[in-house]
PDB file of C-alpha atoms in Angstrom:
ATOM      1  CA  TYR A   1     -56.155 161.033-200.547  1.00 59.00           C
ATOM      2  CA  ARG A   2     -54.760 158.351-198.249  1.00 62.00           C
ATOM      3  CA  GLY A   3     -54.374 155.950-201.150  1.00 58.00           C
ATOM      4  CA  ASN A   4     -57.910 155.577-202.599  1.00 64.00           C
ATOM      5  CA  GLN A   5     -58.682 152.625-200.354  1.00 64.00           C
ATOM      6  CA  HIS A   6     -61.228 151.554-197.755  1.00 67.00           C
ATOM      7  CA  ASN A   7     -60.530 153.586-194.628  1.00 74.00           C
ATOM      8  CA  GLY A   8     -61.212 150.699-192.226  1.00 78.00           C
ATOM      9  CA  ALA A   9     -64.515 152.014-190.898  1.00 85.00           C
ATOM     10  CA  THR A  10     -67.207 149.430-190.262  1.00 85.00           C
ATOM     11  CA  SER A  11     -70.091 151.919-190.445  1.00 86.00           C
ATOM     12  CA  LEU A  12     -70.894 155.240-192.051  1.00 84.00           C
ATOM     13  CA  PHE A  13     -70.941 156.937-188.631  1.00 84.00           C
ATOM     14  CA  GLU A  14     -67.453 155.615-187.878  1.00 87.00           C
ATOM     15  CA  ALA A  15     -66.202 156.844-191.272  1.00 88.00           C
ATOM     16  CA  LEU A  16     -67.735 160.282-190.656  1.00 86.00           C
ATOM     17  CA  ARG A  17     -66.141 160.445-187.194  1.00 85.00           C
ATOM     18  CA  MET A  18     -62.750 159.552-188.694  1.00 88.00           C
ATOM     19  CA  CYS A  19     -63.173 162.291-191.301  1.00 87.00           C
ATOM     20  CA  GLU A  20     -64.263 164.805-188.669  1.00 84.00           C
ATOM     21  CA  GLU A  21     -61.014 164.157-186.768  1.00 85.00           C
ATOM     22  CA  ASP A  22     -58.836 164.502-189.887  1.00 87.00           C
ATOM     23  CA  PRO A  23     -58.190 168.113-190.978  1.00 85.00           C
ATOM     24  CA  GLY A  24     -57.186 166.911-194.468  1.00 87.00           C
ATOM     25  CA  CYS A  25     -60.494 165.128-195.043  1.00 88.00           C
ATOM     26  CA  ALA A  26     -63.207 166.931-197.038  1.00 87.00           C
ATOM     27  CA  GLY A  27     -65.730 164.103-196.916  1.00 87.00           C
ATOM     28  CA  ILE A  28     -66.435 160.399-197.195  1.00 87.00           C
ATOM     29  CA  GLY A  29     -66.990 158.822-200.596  1.00 87.00           C
ATOM     30  CA  GLU A  30     -69.010 155.666-201.205  1.00 86.00           C
ATOM     31  CA  TRP A  31     -68.485 154.120-204.643  1.00 85.00           C
ATOM     32  CA  ASN A  32     -71.613 151.965-204.210  1.00 86.00           C
ATOM     33  CA  GLU A  33     -73.932 153.645-201.712  1.00 86.00           C
ATOM     34  CA  GLY A  34     -74.787 151.298-198.850  1.00 85.00           C
ATOM     35  CA  GLY A  35     -71.992 148.871-199.761  1.00 87.00           C
ATOM     36  CA  GLY A  36     -69.965 149.533-196.596  1.00 85.00           C
ATOM     37  CA  TRP A  37     -66.799 150.643-198.413  1.00 85.00           C
ATOM     38  CA  TYR A  38     -65.808 154.160-197.312  1.00 87.00           C
ATOM     39  CA  ASN A  39     -63.011 156.257-198.776  1.00 86.00           C
ATOM     40  CA  PHE A  40     -61.633 159.602-197.590  1.00 87.00           C
ATOM     41  CA  CYS A  41     -61.946 162.575-199.954  1.00 88.00           C
ATOM     42  CA  GLY A  42     -59.011 164.929-199.503  1.00 88.00           C
ATOM     43  CA  ASN A  43     -59.483 168.694-199.262  1.00 86.00           C
ATOM     44  CA  LYS A  44     -56.728 169.480-201.803  1.00 86.00           C
ATOM     45  CA  ARG A  45     -58.305 169.937-205.277  1.00 85.00           C
ATOM     46  CA  TYR A  46     -61.605 168.655-203.852  1.00 85.00           C
ATOM     47  CA  GLY A  47     -64.590 168.517-206.178  1.00 86.00           C
ATOM     48  CA  ILE A  48     -67.457 166.231-207.087  1.00 87.00           C
ATOM     49  CA  GLY A  49     -67.909 164.602-210.480  1.00 86.00           C
ATOM     50  CA  ASN A  50     -70.434 162.265-212.062  1.00 85.00           C
ATOM     51  CA  TYR A  51     -68.893 158.782-212.068  1.00 85.00           C
ATOM     52  CA  GLY A  52     -72.163 156.909-212.619  1.00 85.00           C
ATOM     53  CA  GLN A  53     -75.109 155.758-210.580  1.00 88.00           C
ATOM     54  CA  GLY A  54     -74.692 154.885-206.906  1.00 86.00           C
ATOM     55  CA  ARG A  55     -71.745 157.208-206.217  1.00 87.00           C
ATOM     56  CA  VAL A  56     -72.221 159.497-203.206  1.00 87.00           C
ATOM     57  CA  VAL A  57     -70.139 161.801-201.028  1.00 88.00           C
ATOM     58  CA  TRP A  58     -70.852 162.722-197.436  1.00 85.00           C
ATOM     59  CA  GLU A  59     -69.305 166.187-197.500  1.00 85.00           C
ATOM     60  CA  LYS A  60     -67.863 167.632-194.292  1.00 84.00           C
ATOM     61  CA  GLN A  61     -69.394 170.980-193.421  1.00 75.00           C
ATOM     62  CA  VAL A  62     -67.160 173.517-191.717  1.00 64.00           C
ATOM     63  CA  PRO A  63     -68.460 174.522-189.345  1.00 56.00           C
ATOM     64  CA  ALA A  64     -70.639 171.471-188.789  1.00 56.00           C
ATOM     65  CA  ASN A  65     -74.401 171.675-188.998  1.00 61.00           C
ATOM     66  CA  TYR A  66     -74.446 172.201-185.245  1.00 59.00           C
ATOM     67  CA  VAL A  67     -73.821 175.669-183.880  1.00 62.00           C
ATOM     68  CA  ARG A  68     -72.267 176.168-180.431  1.00 62.00           C
ATOM     69  CA  LYS A  69     -74.149 178.679-178.313  1.00 66.00           C
ATOM     70  CA  VAL A  70     -73.285 180.035-174.876  1.00 69.00           C
ATOM     71  CA  GLY A  71     -75.919 179.288-172.246  1.00 67.00           C
ATOM     72  CA  TYR A  72     -78.092 176.235-171.701  1.00 69.00           C
ATOM     73  CA  CYS A  73     -81.301 174.935-173.270  1.00 71.00           C
ATOM     74  CA  HIS A  74     -84.595 175.520-171.457  1.00 67.00           C
ATOM     75  CA  SER A  75     -85.724 172.044-172.476  1.00 72.00           C
ATOM     76  CA  TYR A  76     -82.975 170.265-170.507  1.00 66.00           C
ATOM     77  CA  GLY A  77     -85.578 167.997-168.864  1.00 73.00           C
ATOM     78  CA  TYR A  78     -86.090 166.085-172.116  1.00 69.00           C
ATOM     79  CA  ARG A  79     -85.393 162.391-171.453  1.00 71.00           C
ATOM     80  CA  GLY A  80     -85.045 162.926-167.711  1.00 72.00           C
ATOM     81  CA  ASN A  81     -82.281 165.548-167.406  1.00 74.00           C
ATOM     82  CA  GLN A  82     -79.538 162.924-167.238  1.00 75.00           C
ATOM     83  CA  HIS A  83     -76.336 161.984-169.062  1.00 77.00           C
ATOM     84  CA  ASN A  84     -77.232 160.437-172.404  1.00 78.00           C
ATOM     85  CA  GLY A  85     -74.513 157.773-172.207  1.00 84.00           C
ATOM     86  CA  ALA A  86     -72.386 159.215-175.009  1.00 84.00           C
ATOM     87  CA  THR A  87     -68.636 158.947-174.574  1.00 84.00           C
ATOM     88  CA  SER A  88     -67.828 161.781-176.972  1.00 78.00           C
ATOM     89  CA  LEU A  89     -69.414 164.921-178.358  1.00 75.00           C
ATOM     90  CA  PHE A  90     -69.587 163.302-181.810  1.00 75.00           C
ATOM     91  CA  GLU A  91     -71.520 160.339-180.393  1.00 81.00           C
ATOM     92  CA  ALA A  92     -73.908 162.693-178.547  1.00 81.00           C
ATOM     93  CA  LEU A  93     -74.539 164.651-181.753  1.00 78.00           C
ATOM     94  CA  ARG A  94     -75.168 161.414-183.664  1.00 78.00           C
ATOM     95  CA  MET A  95     -77.652 160.296-180.984  1.00 82.00           C
ATOM     96  CA  CYS A  96     -79.420 163.653-181.211  1.00 80.00           C
ATOM     97  CA  GLU A  97     -79.578 163.434-185.008  1.00 76.00           C
ATOM     98  CA  GLU A  98     -81.310 160.059-184.754  1.00 79.00           C
ATOM     99  CA  ASP A  99     -83.878 161.328-182.209  1.00 79.00           C
ATOM    100  CA  PRO A 100     -86.657 163.407-183.797  1.00 75.00           C
ATOM    101  CA  GLY A 101     -87.437 164.976-180.394  1.00 79.00           C
ATOM    102  CA  CYS A 102     -83.876 166.232-179.833  1.00 79.00           C
ATOM    103  CA  ALA A 103     -83.133 169.864-180.696  1.00 77.00           C
ATOM    104  CA  GLY A 104     -79.522 169.967-179.473  1.00 78.00           C
ATOM    105  CA  ILE A 105     -76.946 168.782-176.971  1.00 78.00           C
ATOM    106  CA  GLY A 106     -76.346 170.577-173.673  1.00 77.00           C
ATOM    107  CA  GLU A 107     -72.908 170.270-172.094  1.00 70.00           C
TER     108      GLU A 107
END
């Protein structure tokens, strides 16, 4: 998918964001985990095989691991009830994932 080449991302989070925005992307493959070379996995004939040690796939979940709910969280005062500085929903979700005290994002 997309030529079996590095997708240009400089971080795993950037690669995941690029995949999230691409409806034809099923996940991000790393031939050598932690090596910084990210490849798109296409959703046509998608599958996972054993190609040796160090091969990993960050599989896109549809829907994502976050679930949208109508209403607002009672714990909105966490971290001062202020904008978290994120410029996109994806960035806000990433920030929440990295914060063990965060249970979700209110919008």
